[in-house]
Amino acid sequence: MPADPVVLGDPVVLGVRTAGSRVLFGPHVTNVADPRRPRALGADHVGHYRARAAGGAGVVVTEVASVVADDHPYEYAPLAAECADGWAAIADACRPYRTLVLAGLGHTGSQGSSAYTRGPLRAPSAVPDPASGEVPAVLDADGIAAVVSGFARAAAAAVEAGCDGVEIQAGQHALLRQFLSGLTNQRDDAYGADRGLLLAEVLGAVRDAVGADALVGLRLAVDELAPWAGITPGAARAVLERVAGLVDLVVPVRGSALSVGATRPDAHTPPGFLRPLLAELRVPGVAMVLAGSVVDAADAGSALATGDADVVEMTRAQLADADLVALVRAGDTPRPCVLTNQECRARDVRNPRVSCTVAAPEVPERVVARRADPVLVVGAGPAGLEGARTLARAGCAVRVVERADAAGGLLRWVAGLPGRERFARLVEWYTGELSALGVDLAFGVVAEVPASGRVLLATGAVDRPGRGTPIAAALRDGLPPGPVVLDDPLGDGAAVALAERLAGEGREVAIVAPGVLVGPGLARTGDLVDAQVRLARAGVRRVTEARVVGWSSGSATVADVITGATTSLPAAVLVDAGPRRAPAGPSPRADLYVVGDAVAPRTVAEAVREGRGAAQELLS
Amino acid sequence: MSLLADPVRLGPLVARNRIAFPAHLTNAAVARLPTAQHAAYYGARAAGGAGLVITEEQSVDPADQPYEKLVDGTDPAVVPGYRAIADAVHAHGALVFAQLGHNGGQSSSLYSRAPVDGADDEADPMFREVPRPLAEDGLARLVAGFGVVAGHVAAGGLDGVEVQCSQASLIRQLAPSRALPLLLAVLAAVREAIGPDRVLGVRLQGDEGVPGGSTADDAVRLAVAVEAHVDYVNTAVGVATRTLPLIEPPMGVPAGYAAHVPSAVRAAVSVPVIGVGRFTTPTQALDAVRSGSCDLVGVVRGQIADPSFAAKALRGARVRRCIGCNQECIARVGLDQRLGCAVNPAAGHEAANGPFAASTRANSPFARVLVIGGGPAGLAAAVAAARCGHAVTLAERGDALGGQLALAARAPERGELVNVVSDLAFEARELGVEVRLRSSIGAAEDTEDADVVVLATGARPALPAWASGLDRVVDVTDVLAGRVTPSGHVLVVDAGRSHAATSTAELLARRGATVTTLTSALVAAGALAPTLDRERWRRRAADLGVVEHTDRVVLGARPGPVLDVLDHLRGEVAPWPADWVVHAGPPTPEVPELGVPVVRVGDCLAPRDLGAAIREGTAAGESIRERSSRL
């Protein structure tokens, strides 16, 4: 009888250690450092990793620490020399859960920043990074030696601090990748003739530094999506064969400086996109990790069951639900990652703390005292659903009334947009949770807000009177035929997605935006460039630094915001993608809380956060 | 300069002269508290002679946080920081006020994770987030917040409070019928908190620069209405999140561009009035006061560039001028980074280095220093080394100083760049640097007389491989230097991140060429945005008929010249013929092999901007401590 297939909750032997599960929580920018110790791993890091360990993660890779001080890619980028106490605290916090802790170690080379060091960037060759445009200084022999010894010293320190090992970065944002790639390595010395030399030297030095008792992981770019000069899977396979004796596990990733968004893409890229490459890359003796938008337990389980992967990296899925492994073990469904990247991509000049659209980590889910008085939740959009779930889990009697005939609020219509389909899973998850909790959901009910009694008002926003069809109405009801102009003062991505859908239906579409690009809000998600490509290829006309100033008899008048020059665009239909507004409603009172878009129309993240926060207030 | 030296009474206190250092963002706060850097930064300007320092805004509401490093004045922990600022400024005889404000709807929930409180529910154009309109109870909370923070200001020993109703302010956002009562309530609360012995001022918006926005008349009306309650009125133009270039105008905008606002206010009220508006030289500052447009002149960037601006202005000495490049003060701050200055590398690092780093190191051993290259990096190295007491020779291959900077300054609207060269050259002369023009250093023996060699040889233009062998395909420097005169239809290929392409495009368009630019970037002239140059460029480009194309990659070129251009969004390649092609791309470091140890600074290390050149040159000059580093 064949053995049971491997599942993600099973332990896995990695080198000389055993991880409690086969799920890895990968390195990511958090910006949760204490600003007084900006390059150390602080108490909030410990909490961040402890939560995933407690939830069943088998391996945690800490936020990448720079191995030399002149690599300072973002303000709160950890520096290995300042991380010893943080690594120790994280290892101590995770050890009770049989979670292995690997210290992420790296150097970002030409993808770093000169803003904090005020010195030049260092790279294999004087090739400017496409993002910053900054020309780096070429690393000389002394500089290379400092990088090698920096990796070795940092690895020794991490293991000394109690980490189970290290993960060496040769993936996105990595000097070691830049040395491996013909895109960025144009040297005429030994490190150019043999582009894998530096990686081999670093891994050799790291292995010497940590000995045989610690794990050495490698995060390796295996496809730079630039076959004319970049790393290809074939070349990566050769690199892996060369270093196989030095590493215990490898995490293949993809993307180069030309395609940063491809490394952790949003939902426009189907999940599990690296799985087909794993067979080609597998070398004996090295555990294979599947990374790349693995967000569903079923997909992860399949990759493990077939033996394609030994471990799965589910970073964003564990941001959405820290208890992912524990829930799957128990047969429950974790809160689904929606792959919008709106809150978890923290590598942004404003230093946002890592967050999550659906998890609202700023308001921790906690068990609160039961209060018997029932609560009426008005509205079954994300704010109301989260509030109802929070209340019901505390044992509070909840009744949810929803005017429409189904749950989800605006998400029902947003989920019909390309790249936003996974919001339907979120709504489905909420309704499943509420059903399991026995919450009464009444549809088609327009509630009178009672003058007394405990109420959570989550009725969403209303359309603002203006020019053309409000975007919410367009999503819900569709549009009459003919050319469409979308007036998009917000640029949060909804208008971009609607434009794509309309163009896909064969319409003539233009999108008008006041800024230098359409969809500027997509910068945070990593989809900004790809969105421009999709719009251009779909034939959508992008009219930037402009606003719609008139609309009549089938055409819209558009004015340049700087010069004032006007043009006209065919527009049988004008869609107003500007913000909605909060409805007039009852004033908050001690036992009535208004949440989400009914306060001010914003995003799902605010809806979830406020729904949970208000529910906790009602329970306290 | 006697007018500038006249003391001026501000309510209960007297400022020793007419030069103020008004409020501006520094991003020096850590964990929303003032730091030692604030104290050192303001102290340096007081030491440099300023009569009045006004701190950057201190918010009156913990939830008001449009940017990460905004001080939360409601936290009692600010008081020791205020005390340190007061001590640092008072040590040098200047007054120091704290600016208090609330950004209202000009904010986001990114940090607070709470709804933005605005005057109404209109989304701000920069933050693009719909606020929650503040009701009357919210306004009452706001008034109380002003009182709390003003109490902290008094407890910290600062001399006064300035209430911000200008660039980023909830009070400004309110309709006049709500703004005036709120402002009066705020002023009363602040006065209550600070008492009669400290100064209370208000900063009023005089020109929002948007259709239907407020004007100088509105500022006058508000000034008259609050005159009885304040000791002075400060003025401003521009909205921080909408018309920022009005507030922090870039190179090319004339001094005094905002004078109409203080002039109008001063004519209507009897309290002293502060005027601002890109005053970068003592003469401009003096003219502003002498013309009667204001009682005190606010000089921000001029005093960032030269902390001793005021003292030098009073004694008629020459300053190191702000050129309005905005690269380090505006652009960095806009990116959440600590304020800096392209021409004054010490700015933003006063706490670490002391305000006058060089003079404190003047006792390092004497060395003979040879600086090779007379661009900004070499000039800065020579000046810094000479200031430390070393004997410096500066060898420049060409027949003039300035390097690439002198060339860049030939472009329209970029002429002020040359001020950096002349100011550094002046300092070098004053410090006894021996400048040798037309002096080629090519071998070790040329450096025999030097203990230390600083290499500042810059970078040379580099045309891409596709340009080789083609006629009428040239580098921007060929155009700026006058070696070629492209005409007809000119394609300018912007392959860098600087003003080079736009400067050249404008120069040629003004000469009558038909100019088209192309860049592989998503945004045309994107490099001009962080320094606030882009909007003015767009207007000029439109006037000159310059057409800009984005998302275009040059794959190759043929005689004609004809470029093969990929539209990388659509994946389509098309031929682009032209009479001339002008290329603007990163140059290649010029590193002569001298066979002796050298310190490389500026573009010969890695081609970057003016700030990097001056910073590295200065650091190299200041770090010479040994008689010989040739070991």
XYZ file of C-alpha atoms in Angstrom, chain A residues 171-563:
393
model
C 17.041 36.504 -6.177
C 15.360 39.876 -6.681
C 17.246 42.936 -5.313
C 20.507 41.008 -5.031
C 24.118 41.771 -5.847
C 24.770 38.045 -6.185
C 22.136 37.841 -8.933
C 23.643 40.884 -10.589
C 26.968 39.040 -10.746
C 25.244 35.942 -12.191
C 23.476 37.866 -14.938
C 24.719 39.085 -18.282
C 22.304 41.989 -17.907
C 24.396 43.472 -15.140
C 27.772 41.707 -15.166
C 29.960 43.048 -17.967
C 33.261 42.610 -16.156
C 36.441 41.602 -17.921
C 38.040 39.933 -14.906
C 37.604 36.463 -13.379
C 34.188 37.447 -11.973
C 33.045 38.289 -15.490
C 34.574 35.284 -17.212
C 32.907 33.103 -14.564
C 29.737 34.867 -13.501
C 28.966 32.216 -10.890
C 32.305 32.696 -9.156
C 31.177 35.223 -6.570
C 28.128 33.159 -5.568
C 30.314 30.069 -5.216
C 32.827 31.986 -3.121
C 30.104 33.448 -0.915
C 28.400 30.090 -0.352
C 31.729 28.440 0.335
C 32.630 31.097 2.876
C 29.192 30.909 4.465
C 29.339 27.135 4.769
C 32.790 27.390 6.307
C 31.477 29.990 8.729
C 28.406 28.092 9.914
C 29.733 24.537 9.709
C 27.779 21.425 8.864
C 25.295 21.791 11.711
C 23.456 24.804 10.345
C 21.296 25.190 7.285
C 22.311 27.172 4.244
C 19.469 28.163 1.986
C 19.766 29.894 -1.350
C 17.178 32.164 -2.919
C 18.114 32.109 -6.575
C 16.794 33.923 -9.607
C 16.249 31.123 -12.090
C 14.596 33.131 -14.838
C 15.176 36.821 -15.342
C 12.575 36.882 -18.132
C 15.278 38.413 -20.333
C 16.686 35.506 -22.314
C 18.917 37.724 -24.463
C 21.319 38.282 -21.582
C 19.632 37.362 -18.334
C 19.675 34.230 -16.228
C 17.723 31.388 -17.833
C 16.500 28.198 -16.161
C 19.260 26.283 -17.938
C 21.936 28.579 -16.603
C 20.376 28.451 -13.144
C 20.436 24.666 -13.220
C 24.191 24.785 -13.862
C 24.642 27.173 -10.933
C 22.671 24.856 -8.686
C 24.752 21.845 -9.690
C 27.886 23.791 -8.877
C 26.762 24.828 -5.384
C 24.661 21.786 -4.487
C 27.223 20.552 -2.001
C 27.072 23.825 -0.099
C 23.330 24.377 0.305
C 20.505 22.510 1.987
C 17.538 24.163 0.330
C 16.920 26.356 -2.666
C 14.069 28.768 -3.317
C 13.872 29.470 -7.043
C 12.397 32.870 -7.877
C 12.111 34.842 -11.067
C 12.541 38.392 -12.264
C 15.325 40.912 -12.725
C 15.716 44.628 -12.209
C 13.744 44.969 -15.460
C 10.847 42.985 -14.012
C 10.741 43.577 -10.266
C 6.974 43.127 -10.249
C 7.302 39.601 -11.645
C 8.893 38.242 -8.489
C 5.833 38.546 -6.227
C 3.178 39.467 -8.781
C -0.445 40.245 -8.096
C -3.399 38.208 -9.290
C -2.846 39.103 -12.928
C -0.295 36.272 -12.855
C -1.811 32.878 -12.111
C -0.579 31.390 -8.802
C 2.067 28.689 -8.801
C 3.788 29.989 -11.921
C 7.188 28.530 -11.004
C 5.964 24.979 -10.485
C 6.619 23.835 -14.087
C 10.307 24.775 -13.713
C 11.035 22.788 -10.580
C 11.702 19.429 -12.233
C 14.330 20.977 -14.477
C 15.979 22.673 -11.529
C 16.010 19.871 -8.986
C 19.458 18.647 -8.003
C 20.081 15.748 -5.614
C 20.573 16.543 -1.973
C 18.971 19.985 -2.068
C 15.441 20.499 -0.801
C 13.290 22.240 -3.391
C 10.997 25.078 -2.343
C 8.078 26.181 -4.490
C 7.625 29.945 -4.291
C 5.699 32.460 -6.366
C 2.101 33.331 -5.473
C 1.417 30.032 -3.722
C -1.616 31.162 -1.748
C -4.053 28.266 -1.732
C -3.573 25.246 0.490
C -4.850 22.979 -2.259
C -2.200 24.136 -4.712
C 0.489 23.840 -2.071
C -0.697 20.385 -1.137
C -0.675 19.276 -4.742
C 2.925 20.417 -5.278
C 3.968 18.530 -2.160
C 1.924 15.420 -2.878
C 3.370 15.032 -6.364
C 6.874 15.542 -5.047
C 7.414 18.595 -7.265
C 8.416 20.464 -4.123
C 9.615 19.496 -0.665
C 8.558 22.787 0.888
C 6.178 25.562 -0.216
C 6.743 29.236 0.397
C 3.417 30.859 1.328
C 4.431 34.293 2.480
C 1.421 36.335 1.464
C -0.983 33.571 2.439
C 0.465 33.699 5.955
C 0.203 37.481 6.001
C -3.493 37.000 5.248
C -3.819 34.298 7.888
C -0.978 33.665 10.326
C -2.661 30.409 11.388
C -2.712 28.959 7.898
C -0.965 25.673 8.698
C -2.874 25.101 11.925
C -6.199 25.729 10.208
C -5.393 23.423 7.314
C -4.339 20.710 9.758
C -7.691 21.124 11.503
C -9.600 20.956 8.238
C -10.566 24.613 8.366
C -10.207 27.248 5.674
C -7.729 30.083 6.191
C -8.676 33.635 5.394
C -7.781 33.877 1.687
C -5.034 36.050 0.303
C -6.574 38.067 -2.528
C -3.245 38.758 -4.280
C -3.869 42.460 -4.752
C -0.527 43.426 -3.167
C -2.122 46.628 -1.882
C -0.830 46.432 1.656
C 1.938 43.828 1.825
C 4.480 45.387 -0.520
C 6.246 47.644 1.908
C 9.304 48.554 -0.145
C 8.044 52.071 -0.738
C 9.734 55.398 -0.033
C 7.096 56.288 2.539
C 8.132 53.382 4.788
C 4.677 51.869 5.265
C 4.498 49.031 7.766
C 3.697 45.699 6.186
C 0.004 45.018 6.345
C -2.679 43.021 4.565
C -5.830 43.976 2.680
C -7.884 41.208 4.246
C -6.207 40.567 7.621
C -6.096 44.081 9.131
C -3.181 43.175 11.414
C -3.373 46.598 13.077
C -6.418 45.371 15.004
C -5.383 41.969 16.330
C -8.053 39.338 16.418
C -8.482 38.510 20.075
C -10.896 36.645 22.207
C -13.047 39.166 23.991
C -15.561 38.814 26.749
C -18.978 37.682 25.704
C -21.795 40.162 25.975
C -25.254 38.844 25.643
C -26.950 41.874 24.122
C -27.503 41.161 20.463
C -26.013 43.394 17.772
C -27.641 44.419 14.528
C -25.176 44.667 11.670
C -26.500 46.726 8.785
C -24.762 45.914 5.538
C -22.965 42.765 4.395
C -19.965 44.266 2.646
C -16.509 43.532 4.023
C -16.897 45.901 6.999
C -20.178 44.370 8.087
C -19.020 40.819 7.437
C -15.839 41.267 9.456
C -17.760 42.948 12.246
C -20.365 40.174 12.316
C -17.709 37.448 12.378
C -15.832 39.151 15.203
C -19.004 39.505 17.236
C -20.217 35.980 16.573
C -16.870 34.412 17.463
C -17.136 36.086 20.858
C -20.478 34.435 21.325
C -22.507 37.554 20.734
C -25.858 37.169 19.030
C -25.668 38.863 15.653
C -28.201 39.604 13.001
C -26.954 40.880 9.644
C -29.346 42.648 7.319
C -28.374 43.427 3.752
C -30.361 45.438 1.268
C -29.096 43.470 -1.736
C -29.791 39.837 -2.469
C -26.297 38.605 -1.713
C -23.323 39.362 0.514
C -20.214 41.290 -0.470
C -21.344 44.853 -1.037
C -19.249 46.566 -3.669
C -16.896 43.558 -3.728
C -19.480 41.564 -5.652
C -18.965 43.886 -8.598
C -15.274 44.551 -8.091
C -14.687 40.789 -8.212
C -15.878 40.883 -11.810
C -12.861 42.960 -12.799
C -9.697 41.419 -14.240
C -7.123 40.799 -11.502
C -9.707 41.281 -8.765
C -11.461 37.925 -9.079
C -10.124 36.638 -5.783
C -12.289 39.090 -3.859
C -15.090 36.619 -4.577
C -13.188 34.064 -2.480
C -13.064 36.517 0.387
C -16.825 37.004 0.297
C -17.318 33.250 0.028
C -15.001 32.719 3.010
C -16.936 35.226 5.113
C -20.290 33.697 4.295
C -18.892 30.240 5.099
C -17.567 31.476 8.430
C -20.831 33.195 9.338
C -22.806 30.155 8.360
C -20.603 27.959 10.569
C -21.070 30.433 13.406
C -24.817 30.323 12.960
C -25.171 34.002 12.121
C -28.476 35.007 10.613
C -28.006 36.833 7.306
C -31.131 38.440 5.912
C -30.998 39.635 2.315
C -33.312 42.040 0.575
C -33.942 43.853 3.847
C -33.734 47.620 4.127
C -33.227 48.143 7.838
C -34.582 51.010 9.818
C -31.783 51.908 12.197
C -33.371 51.507 15.605
C -33.251 54.458 17.957
C -31.716 52.288 20.640
C -29.900 49.001 20.832
C -26.476 48.012 19.633
C -25.814 48.629 15.962
C -22.892 48.279 13.596
C -23.647 50.448 10.600
C -21.739 49.263 7.521
C -23.944 50.471 4.725
C -21.176 51.520 2.399
C -20.966 54.682 0.333
C -23.307 56.305 -2.111
C -22.660 57.764 -5.528
C -21.761 61.401 -5.752
C -23.839 63.487 -8.118
C -21.661 64.457 -11.020
C -20.989 64.067 -14.654
C -21.637 60.729 -16.321
C -22.200 57.276 -14.866
C -20.668 56.612 -11.459
C -18.187 53.750 -11.653
C -20.038 51.702 -9.050
C -23.190 51.875 -11.152
C -21.188 50.993 -14.243
C -19.821 47.894 -12.509
C -23.217 46.876 -11.221
C -25.478 47.703 -14.123
C -23.202 47.751 -17.151
C -23.075 50.559 -19.694
C -24.906 51.533 -22.857
C -23.026 50.866 -26.096
C -20.491 53.164 -27.696
C -17.116 54.711 -26.977
C -16.315 55.164 -23.281
C -14.254 57.776 -21.489
C -13.327 57.061 -17.876
C -12.539 60.097 -15.767
C -10.209 58.787 -13.062
C -9.091 61.351 -10.494
C -8.244 58.694 -7.878
C -6.175 56.231 -9.861
C -6.635 53.346 -7.448
C -6.865 50.683 -10.137
C -10.618 50.181 -10.439
C -10.908 52.427 -13.478
C -7.877 50.761 -15.038
C -9.468 47.344 -14.582
C -12.811 48.514 -15.954
C -11.076 50.063 -18.951
C -9.349 46.745 -19.612
C -12.618 44.873 -19.405
C -14.449 47.296 -21.676
C -11.636 47.251 -24.228
C -11.714 43.482 -24.092
C -15.366 43.682 -25.077
C -14.315 45.540 -28.211
C -15.128 49.068 -27.093
C -13.229 52.211 -27.882
C -11.973 53.276 -24.445
C -10.006 56.223 -23.079
C -8.967 56.812 -19.496
C -8.276 60.352 -18.318
C -6.058 60.918 -15.274
C -4.733 64.089 -13.607
C -1.299 62.641 -12.816
C 1.609 61.604 -14.995
C 0.331 58.031 -15.232
C -3.007 56.324 -15.112
C -3.499 54.083 -12.094
C -0.804 55.666 -9.900
C -2.180 53.740 -6.932
C -0.915 50.585 -8.615
C 2.678 51.620 -7.915
C 2.318 50.154 -4.449
C 1.099 46.827 -5.830
C 3.865 46.298 -8.372
C 1.348 46.307 -11.217
C 1.888 49.863 -12.450
C 4.083 49.045 -15.442
C 2.218 45.882 -16.364
C -1.052 47.804 -16.228
C 0.275 50.328 -18.754
C 1.303 47.444 -21.022
C -2.096 45.763 -20.768
C -3.932 49.034 -21.430
C -1.725 49.900 -24.383
C -2.081 46.452 -25.916
C -5.830 46.494 -25.387
C -5.946 49.750 -27.324
C -7.017 51.872 -24.358
C -6.058 55.483 -24.869
C -4.272 56.846 -21.772
C -4.721 60.596 -21.430
C -2.552 61.806 -18.552
C -2.131 65.152 -16.780
C -5.666 65.887 -17.875
C -9.175 66.145 -16.588
C -12.592 65.944 -18.174
C -14.100 69.419 -18.294
C -17.142 68.786 -20.441
C -19.296 66.081 -21.964
C -22.012 66.498 -24.543
C -23.325 65.014 -27.755
C -21.081 62.015 -27.808
C -17.793 63.646 -26.956
C -15.850 64.548 -23.850
C -13.722 67.661 -23.580
C -10.445 67.085 -21.822
C -8.105 69.795 -20.537
C -4.382 69.468 -19.866
C -3.913 70.254 -16.171
C -0.716 72.197 -16.774
C -1.158 74.012 -20.070
